[in-house]
Amino acid sequence: MSAVLEVSSPLRFEVPPELEAGDPAETRWFGRDDVRLMVAYRHDGRLVHSRFYELPRFLVPGDLLVINTSRTLPASLPATLEGETLELHLSTHLPDGRWLVELRRPQDRGSIPFLEARAGQRIRLPASGTARLLAPFDPRDGSSGRPPGTRLWIAEIHLPEDLLSYLGRHGQPIRYGHALRAWPLSSYQTVYAVEPGSAEMPSAGRAFTPELITRLMAEGVGIAPIVLHTGVSSQEEGERPYPEFYRVPATTARLVNAVRAWGGRVVAVGTTVVRALESASNETGVVSAAEDWTDLVVTPERGVRAVDGLLTGWHASKTSHLLLLEAVAGRALVEASYRAALRERNLWHEFGDLHLILP
């Protein structure tokens, strides 16, 4: 299958099926940190191929890693709509108490979007739980010809007990077709996740281990937390990121500002961290403590103000994540990185390899 990139915006390319990671690194190698790491340098376009456990050699004392400590929910529930067996994915708990949800039709492996739902329909969930579809949610920017609101819905959810207890009894991690089998929820958690709320794992941080974090701190690399609860990642062409809840603590804001003031580097661990820090920054890049919902879309035209580098996975073709990467790295370096990732057989998705962009 072709692995040729097309030059357009956002970046377009084709990932052969064998490059879709279907199982966690610790089942393929020795540990989470055995995944591959490609380091891309913005100042000279250099690409370095390594392993994630060698991350400390690419950072220097005084660098600051900002991590997302959101914990993944078992957000996929078995559902029944007019006699048809479906999956209901809880994406985002909205400020007014309603939910943004996605309905999917199970397949032999994974699932596909269920596009036939209608407003007002009531969905049966386990143990007498219900979901009522209120209105379609349209995250598109107008570039797609598909009628809006066919995939994502705003819904009322009624459960017989509190959310976390209910999901613990009846939910499963959201799983897509590339996953070889149903992995336990622990496979979808970062080692530093503490606050439940994400529909899917902020996967850029999955390869960290307690031992690697200890090494980084011992070598003078700082680590600071934010929270951003991620929605479902099954975005399609033309879809913008959904509104998401985030929190930047005052201590993290002060650390980011201090590191940048003395000429250090702030490296975001994941696009979720970029979105949170940029949402909490002003036009000069000064970050303030913040707790809010963000609909910010980071693009090359907008640029980044509060981060200097980014650790991230390999993203799907034509999605908005690639525009965020361009904002950090520039189009030429993103293209070169993705060409090299395909050529070197890097692996995609939450269990895949990683990409570190540095100044």
mmCIF file of C-alpha atoms in Angstrom, residues 38-336:
data_model
loop_
_atom_site.group_PDB
_atom_site.id
_atom_site.type_symbol
_atom_site.label_atom_id
_atom_site.label_comp_id
_atom_site.label_asym_id
_atom_site.label_seq_id
_atom_site.Cartn_x
_atom_site.Cartn_y
_atom_site.Cartn_z
ATOM 1 C CA MET A 38 11.788 10.519 16.560
ATOM 2 C CA VAL A 39 13.288 13.858 17.586
ATOM 3 C CA ALA A 40 12.779 16.732 15.137
ATOM 4 C CA TYR A 41 14.747 19.988 15.530
ATOM 5 C CA ARG A 42 13.110 23.140 14.261
ATOM 6 C CA HIS A 43 16.312 25.197 13.939
ATOM 7 C CA ASP A 44 18.026 22.947 11.400
ATOM 8 C CA GLY A 45 15.428 20.367 10.334
ATOM 9 C CA ARG A 46 17.458 17.487 11.760
ATOM 10 C CA LEU A 47 15.717 14.200 12.565
ATOM 11 C CA VAL A 48 17.123 11.782 15.147
ATOM 12 C CA HIS A 49 15.773 8.246 15.588
ATOM 13 C CA SER A 50 15.913 6.824 19.097
ATOM 14 C CA ARG A 51 13.891 5.023 21.785
ATOM 15 C CA PHE A 52 11.689 6.708 24.345
ATOM 16 C CA TYR A 53 13.770 5.544 27.309
ATOM 17 C CA GLU A 54 16.554 7.766 25.919
ATOM 18 C CA LEU A 55 14.382 10.892 26.316
ATOM 19 C CA PRO A 56 16.668 12.406 29.020
ATOM 20 C CA ARG A 57 19.528 12.840 26.537
ATOM 21 C CA PHE A 58 17.392 15.166 24.403
ATOM 22 C CA LEU A 59 16.406 17.436 27.295
ATOM 23 C CA VAL A 60 18.592 19.709 29.407
ATOM 24 C CA PRO A 61 18.477 20.891 33.031
ATOM 25 C CA GLY A 62 15.917 23.650 33.313
ATOM 26 C CA ASP A 63 13.555 22.255 30.673
ATOM 27 C CA LEU A 64 9.951 21.886 31.827
ATOM 28 C CA LEU A 65 7.670 19.045 30.760
ATOM 29 C CA VAL A 66 3.984 19.861 31.188
ATOM 30 C CA ILE A 67 1.797 16.755 31.518
ATOM 31 C CA ASN A 68 -1.958 16.120 31.427
ATOM 32 C CA THR A 69 -3.034 14.243 34.557
ATOM 33 C CA SER A 70 -6.565 13.479 33.328
ATOM 34 C CA ARG A 71 -7.570 9.861 33.915
ATOM 35 C CA THR A 72 -9.329 7.789 31.247
ATOM 36 C CA LEU A 73 -12.926 6.683 31.821
ATOM 37 C CA PRO A 74 -14.350 3.343 30.646
ATOM 38 C CA ALA A 75 -16.546 5.501 28.433
ATOM 39 C CA SER A 76 -17.998 2.916 26.034
ATOM 40 C CA LEU A 77 -21.386 1.517 27.063
ATOM 41 C CA PRO A 78 -23.496 -1.208 25.448
ATOM 42 C CA ALA A 79 -26.660 0.404 24.116
ATOM 43 C CA THR A 80 -29.899 -0.557 22.390
ATOM 44 C CA LEU A 81 -31.847 1.684 20.025
ATOM 45 C CA GLU A 82 -35.122 0.343 18.619
ATOM 46 C CA GLY A 83 -33.888 -3.213 18.971
ATOM 47 C CA GLU A 84 -30.460 -2.631 17.406
ATOM 48 C CA THR A 85 -27.337 -3.301 19.462
ATOM 49 C CA LEU A 86 -24.982 -0.299 19.471
ATOM 50 C CA GLU A 87 -22.221 1.302 21.522
ATOM 51 C CA LEU A 88 -22.663 4.683 23.196
ATOM 52 C CA HIS A 89 -19.417 6.590 23.692
ATOM 53 C CA LEU A 90 -19.539 9.294 26.340
ATOM 54 C CA SER A 91 -17.326 12.040 24.950
ATOM 55 C CA THR A 92 -17.677 15.230 26.968
ATOM 56 C CA HIS A 93 -19.647 16.186 30.077
ATOM 57 C CA LEU A 94 -20.950 19.628 29.133
ATOM 58 C CA PRO A 95 -21.201 22.567 31.582
ATOM 59 C CA ASP A 96 -25.010 22.337 31.764
ATOM 60 C CA GLY A 97 -24.918 18.660 32.794
ATOM 61 C CA ARG A 98 -25.747 17.238 29.388
ATOM 62 C CA TRP A 99 -23.328 15.049 27.417
ATOM 63 C CA LEU A 100 -21.746 15.047 24.016
ATOM 64 C CA VAL A 101 -22.026 11.429 22.836
ATOM 65 C CA GLU A 102 -21.230 9.299 19.817
ATOM 66 C CA LEU A 103 -23.246 6.272 18.711
ATOM 67 C CA ARG A 104 -21.338 3.479 16.978
ATOM 68 C CA ARG A 105 -22.259 0.156 15.413
ATOM 69 C CA PRO A 106 -20.094 -2.771 16.614
ATOM 70 C CA GLN A 107 -18.030 -4.666 14.015
ATOM 71 C CA ASP A 108 -15.877 -7.787 14.218
ATOM 72 C CA ARG A 109 -13.051 -5.483 15.316
ATOM 73 C CA GLY A 110 -13.905 -2.060 16.662
ATOM 74 C CA SER A 111 -16.932 -0.124 15.448
ATOM 75 C CA ILE A 112 -18.130 2.386 12.878
ATOM 76 C CA PRO A 113 -20.211 5.547 13.360
ATOM 77 C CA PHE A 114 -23.981 5.005 13.540
ATOM 78 C CA LEU A 115 -25.480 7.767 11.405
ATOM 79 C CA GLU A 116 -29.218 6.976 11.456
ATOM 80 C CA ALA A 117 -30.158 8.394 14.869
ATOM 81 C CA ARG A 118 -32.830 11.084 15.236
ATOM 82 C CA ALA A 119 -33.520 13.783 17.777
ATOM 83 C CA GLY A 120 -35.841 12.662 20.553
ATOM 84 C CA GLN A 121 -34.875 8.994 20.430
ATOM 85 C CA ARG A 122 -34.317 7.245 23.741
ATOM 86 C CA ILE A 123 -31.446 4.773 24.052
ATOM 87 C CA ARG A 124 -31.475 1.919 26.553
ATOM 88 C CA LEU A 125 -28.329 1.453 28.645
ATOM 89 C CA PRO A 126 -27.451 -1.298 31.172
ATOM 90 C CA ALA A 127 -29.234 -1.474 34.556
ATOM 91 C CA SER A 128 -32.136 0.762 33.484
ATOM 92 C CA GLY A 129 -29.896 3.637 32.411
ATOM 93 C CA THR A 130 -31.090 5.760 29.493
ATOM 94 C CA ALA A 131 -29.843 8.406 27.095
ATOM 95 C CA ARG A 132 -32.147 10.767 25.207
ATOM 96 C CA LEU A 133 -30.830 12.422 22.049
ATOM 97 C CA LEU A 134 -31.619 16.128 22.126
ATOM 98 C CA ALA A 135 -29.884 17.739 19.156
ATOM 99 C CA PRO A 136 -27.096 16.997 16.684
ATOM 100 C CA PHE A 137 -23.705 18.524 17.395
ATOM 101 C CA ASP A 138 -21.882 19.902 14.350
ATOM 102 C CA PRO A 139 -18.136 20.375 14.830
ATOM 103 C CA ARG A 140 -17.496 20.872 11.132
ATOM 104 C CA ASP A 141 -16.079 23.999 9.575
ATOM 105 C CA GLY A 142 -18.261 23.811 6.484
ATOM 106 C CA SER A 143 -15.743 21.959 4.317
ATOM 107 C CA SER A 144 -17.634 18.657 4.292
ATOM 108 C CA GLY A 145 -20.722 17.834 2.307
ATOM 109 C CA ARG A 146 -22.120 15.425 4.894
ATOM 110 C CA PRO A 147 -25.263 16.724 6.642
ATOM 111 C CA PRO A 148 -24.318 18.080 10.067
ATOM 112 C CA GLY A 149 -25.007 16.270 13.298
ATOM 113 C CA THR A 150 -25.147 12.711 11.994
ATOM 114 C CA ARG A 151 -22.361 11.381 14.225
ATOM 115 C CA LEU A 152 -22.207 13.409 17.441
ATOM 116 C CA TRP A 153 -25.204 14.238 19.620
ATOM 117 C CA ILE A 154 -26.035 16.342 22.639
ATOM 118 C CA ALA A 155 -27.864 14.020 25.021
ATOM 119 C CA GLU A 156 -29.391 13.722 28.474
ATOM 120 C CA ILE A 157 -28.019 10.770 30.434
ATOM 121 C CA HIS A 158 -29.958 9.198 33.313
ATOM 122 C CA LEU A 159 -28.154 6.586 35.418
ATOM 123 C CA PRO A 160 -29.211 4.606 38.500
ATOM 124 C CA GLU A 161 -26.028 5.547 40.406
ATOM 125 C CA ASP A 162 -23.139 8.008 40.257
ATOM 126 C CA LEU A 163 -21.239 8.126 36.971
ATOM 127 C CA LEU A 164 -17.928 6.616 38.081
ATOM 128 C CA SER A 165 -19.577 3.688 39.856
ATOM 129 C CA TYR A 166 -21.838 3.054 36.879
ATOM 130 C CA LEU A 167 -19.018 3.130 34.347
ATOM 131 C CA GLY A 168 -16.931 0.913 36.604
ATOM 132 C CA ARG A 169 -19.681 -1.712 36.482
ATOM 133 C CA HIS A 170 -20.823 -1.432 32.883
ATOM 134 C CA GLY A 171 -18.310 0.543 30.823
ATOM 135 C CA GLN A 172 -15.294 -0.467 28.762
ATOM 136 C CA PRO A 173 -12.449 1.606 27.314
ATOM 137 C CA ILE A 174 -13.266 3.053 23.904
ATOM 138 C CA ARG A 175 -11.707 0.767 21.312
ATOM 139 C CA TYR A 176 -11.232 1.218 17.574
ATOM 140 C CA GLY A 177 -10.589 -1.255 14.794
ATOM 141 C CA HIS A 178 -6.789 -1.141 15.010
ATOM 142 C CA ALA A 179 -6.822 -2.687 18.516
ATOM 143 C CA LEU A 180 -6.114 -6.405 18.265
ATOM 144 C CA ARG A 181 -8.342 -7.227 21.226
ATOM 145 C CA ALA A 182 -10.075 -5.622 24.199
ATOM 146 C CA TRP A 183 -7.318 -4.404 26.511
ATOM 147 C CA PRO A 184 -8.001 -3.565 30.192
ATOM 148 C CA LEU A 185 -8.553 -0.001 31.327
ATOM 149 C CA SER A 186 -5.072 0.041 32.886
ATOM 150 C CA SER A 187 -3.613 -0.165 29.376
ATOM 151 C CA TYR A 188 -5.305 3.158 28.605
ATOM 152 C CA GLN A 189 -3.950 5.096 31.607
ATOM 153 C CA THR A 190 -0.769 7.108 31.914
ATOM 154 C CA VAL A 191 1.243 6.348 35.054
ATOM 155 C CA TYR A 192 0.533 9.846 36.406
ATOM 156 C CA ALA A 193 -3.229 9.985 35.708
ATOM 157 C CA VAL A 194 -5.172 11.097 38.793
ATOM 158 C CA GLU A 195 -8.425 12.907 37.871
ATOM 159 C CA PRO A 196 -11.088 10.873 35.998
ATOM 160 C CA GLY A 197 -12.670 12.638 33.055
ATOM 161 C CA SER A 198 -11.216 11.749 29.640
ATOM 162 C CA ALA A 199 -13.153 9.702 27.102
ATOM 163 C CA GLU A 200 -9.832 8.519 25.685
ATOM 164 C CA MET A 201 -6.298 8.493 27.017
ATOM 165 C CA PRO A 202 -4.073 11.563 26.532
ATOM 166 C CA SER A 203 -1.765 9.080 24.837
ATOM 167 C CA ALA A 204 1.381 11.177 24.297
ATOM 168 C CA GLY A 205 2.312 10.440 27.911
ATOM 169 C CA ARG A 206 1.643 6.716 27.831
ATOM 170 C CA ALA A 207 5.307 5.729 27.402
ATOM 171 C CA PHE A 208 6.443 7.386 30.635
ATOM 172 C CA THR A 209 7.353 5.043 33.486
ATOM 173 C CA PRO A 210 7.991 5.941 37.140
ATOM 174 C CA GLU A 211 11.667 5.122 36.633
ATOM 175 C CA LEU A 212 11.961 7.430 33.612
ATOM 176 C CA ILE A 213 10.240 10.280 35.428
ATOM 177 C CA THR A 214 12.669 9.819 38.321
ATOM 178 C CA ARG A 215 15.646 9.984 35.924
ATOM 179 C CA LEU A 216 14.351 13.171 34.322
ATOM 180 C CA MET A 217 13.837 14.909 37.650
ATOM 181 C CA ALA A 218 17.247 13.760 38.908
ATOM 182 C CA GLU A 219 18.825 15.344 35.825
ATOM 183 C CA GLY A 220 17.140 18.697 36.441
ATOM 184 C CA VAL A 221 14.121 18.468 34.142
ATOM 185 C CA GLY A 222 10.995 19.889 35.756
ATOM 186 C CA ILE A 223 7.515 18.373 35.493
ATOM 187 C CA ALA A 224 4.289 20.322 35.998
ATOM 188 C CA PRO A 225 0.629 19.227 35.649
ATOM 189 C CA ILE A 226 -2.440 20.524 33.888
ATOM 190 C CA VAL A 227 -5.806 18.810 33.389
ATOM 191 C CA LEU A 228 -7.696 18.648 30.105
ATOM 192 C CA HIS A 229 -10.443 16.071 29.782
ATOM 193 C CA THR A 230 -10.342 14.751 26.226
ATOM 194 C CA GLY A 231 -13.362 13.878 24.122
ATOM 195 C CA VAL A 232 -13.579 11.075 21.570
ATOM 196 C CA SER A 233 -10.698 11.098 19.097
ATOM 197 C CA SER A 234 -12.595 9.678 16.119
ATOM 198 C CA GLN A 235 -12.542 12.978 14.268
ATOM 199 C CA GLU A 236 -13.175 13.035 10.558
ATOM 200 C CA GLU A 237 -12.007 15.355 7.817
ATOM 201 C CA GLY A 238 -13.288 18.895 8.319
ATOM 202 C CA GLU A 239 -14.100 18.466 12.019
ATOM 203 C CA ARG A 240 -12.793 20.971 14.511
ATOM 204 C CA PRO A 241 -11.751 19.988 18.051
ATOM 205 C CA TYR A 242 -14.713 19.893 20.428
ATOM 206 C CA PRO A 243 -15.017 22.154 23.475
ATOM 207 C CA GLU A 244 -13.151 20.568 26.384
ATOM 208 C CA PHE A 245 -12.748 21.333 30.070
ATOM 209 C CA TYR A 246 -9.265 22.315 31.250
ATOM 210 C CA ARG A 247 -7.469 23.522 34.359
ATOM 211 C CA VAL A 248 -4.058 25.184 34.603
ATOM 212 C CA PRO A 249 -3.004 25.419 38.289
ATOM 213 C CA ALA A 250 -1.369 28.607 39.534
ATOM 214 C CA THR A 251 1.869 26.747 40.319
ATOM 215 C CA THR A 252 2.089 25.410 36.770
ATOM 216 C CA ALA A 253 1.424 28.863 35.313
ATOM 217 C CA ARG A 254 4.213 30.340 37.447
ATOM 218 C CA LEU A 255 6.640 27.586 36.451
ATOM 219 C CA VAL A 256 5.901 28.001 32.740
ATOM 220 C CA ASN A 257 6.413 31.765 32.941
ATOM 221 C CA ALA A 258 9.626 31.433 34.958
ATOM 222 C CA VAL A 259 11.168 28.836 32.625
ATOM 223 C CA ARG A 260 10.428 30.896 29.540
ATOM 224 C CA ALA A 261 11.694 34.066 31.246
ATOM 225 C CA TRP A 262 15.134 32.557 31.863
ATOM 226 C CA GLY A 263 15.348 31.095 28.369
ATOM 227 C CA GLY A 264 14.396 27.511 29.203
ATOM 228 C CA ARG A 265 12.158 25.324 27.101
ATOM 229 C CA VAL A 266 8.550 24.435 27.889
ATOM 230 C CA VAL A 267 7.724 21.080 26.275
ATOM 231 C CA ALA A 268 4.071 20.077 26.139
ATOM 232 C CA VAL A 269 3.389 16.350 26.534
ATOM 233 C CA GLY A 270 0.548 16.040 24.064
ATOM 234 C CA THR A 271 -1.660 18.293 21.988
ATOM 235 C CA THR A 272 -4.060 18.490 24.944
ATOM 236 C CA VAL A 273 -1.396 20.315 26.951
ATOM 237 C CA VAL A 274 -0.796 22.746 24.089
ATOM 238 C CA ARG A 275 -4.508 23.488 23.957
ATOM 239 C CA ALA A 276 -4.723 24.074 27.710
ATOM 240 C CA LEU A 277 -1.623 26.287 27.991
ATOM 241 C CA GLU A 278 -2.502 28.309 24.906
ATOM 242 C CA SER A 279 -6.046 28.791 26.214
ATOM 243 C CA ALA A 280 -4.607 30.137 29.479
ATOM 244 C CA SER A 281 -2.041 32.472 27.875
ATOM 245 C CA ASN A 282 -2.272 36.064 26.737
ATOM 246 C CA GLU A 283 -0.969 37.528 23.474
ATOM 247 C CA THR A 284 2.562 37.780 24.848
ATOM 248 C CA GLY A 285 2.620 34.164 26.010
ATOM 249 C CA VAL A 286 2.203 34.821 29.730
ATOM 250 C CA VAL A 287 0.190 31.992 31.286
ATOM 251 C CA SER A 288 -2.317 32.564 34.088
ATOM 252 C CA ALA A 289 -4.115 30.106 36.334
ATOM 253 C CA ALA A 290 -7.345 29.138 34.593
ATOM 254 C CA GLU A 291 -10.256 26.725 34.853
ATOM 255 C CA ASP A 292 -12.751 26.861 32.005
ATOM 256 C CA TRP A 293 -14.023 25.328 28.782
ATOM 257 C CA THR A 294 -11.969 25.942 25.681
ATOM 258 C CA ASP A 295 -12.949 25.879 22.030
ATOM 259 C CA LEU A 296 -9.519 27.119 20.924
ATOM 260 C CA VAL A 297 -8.237 25.705 17.642
ATOM 261 C CA VAL A 298 -4.453 26.078 17.353
ATOM 262 C CA THR A 299 -3.470 26.653 13.726
ATOM 263 C CA PRO A 300 -0.307 27.840 11.948
ATOM 264 C CA GLU A 301 -1.982 31.225 11.411
ATOM 265 C CA ARG A 302 -2.665 31.611 15.135
ATOM 266 C CA GLY A 303 0.682 30.115 16.212
ATOM 267 C CA VAL A 304 1.754 29.115 19.710
ATOM 268 C CA ARG A 305 2.743 31.506 22.475
ATOM 269 C CA ALA A 306 3.353 29.489 25.628
ATOM 270 C CA VAL A 307 5.150 26.325 24.465
ATOM 271 C CA ASP A 308 8.523 25.735 22.833
ATOM 272 C CA GLY A 309 8.359 22.012 22.106
ATOM 273 C CA LEU A 310 5.907 19.150 21.836
ATOM 274 C CA LEU A 311 5.938 15.423 22.538
ATOM 275 C CA THR A 312 3.151 13.722 20.629
ATOM 276 C CA GLY A 313 2.102 10.575 18.814
ATOM 277 C CA TRP A 314 1.602 10.137 15.076
ATOM 278 C CA HIS A 315 -1.735 11.604 14.048
ATOM 279 C CA ALA A 316 -4.276 10.615 11.433
ATOM 280 C CA SER A 317 -4.257 12.212 7.999
ATOM 281 C CA LYS A 318 -6.254 15.405 7.370
ATOM 282 C CA THR A 319 -7.115 16.074 11.033
ATOM 283 C CA SER A 320 -6.829 19.325 12.969
ATOM 284 C CA HIS A 321 -4.065 17.863 15.167
ATOM 285 C CA LEU A 322 -1.708 18.229 12.212
ATOM 286 C CA LEU A 323 -2.425 21.961 12.017
ATOM 287 C CA LEU A 324 -1.452 22.237 15.684
ATOM 288 C CA LEU A 325 1.823 20.442 14.898
ATOM 289 C CA GLU A 326 2.467 22.915 12.100
ATOM 290 C CA ALA A 327 1.921 25.772 14.553
ATOM 291 C CA VAL A 328 4.712 24.335 16.722
ATOM 292 C CA ALA A 329 7.112 23.003 14.082
ATOM 293 C CA GLY A 330 6.302 24.588 10.737
ATOM 294 C CA ARG A 331 4.943 22.815 7.682
ATOM 295 C CA ALA A 332 8.297 21.702 6.257
ATOM 296 C CA LEU A 333 9.424 19.926 9.437
ATOM 297 C CA VAL A 334 6.046 18.220 9.922
ATOM 298 C CA GLU A 335 6.145 16.944 6.336
ATOM 299 C CA ALA A 336 9.727 15.713 6.731
#
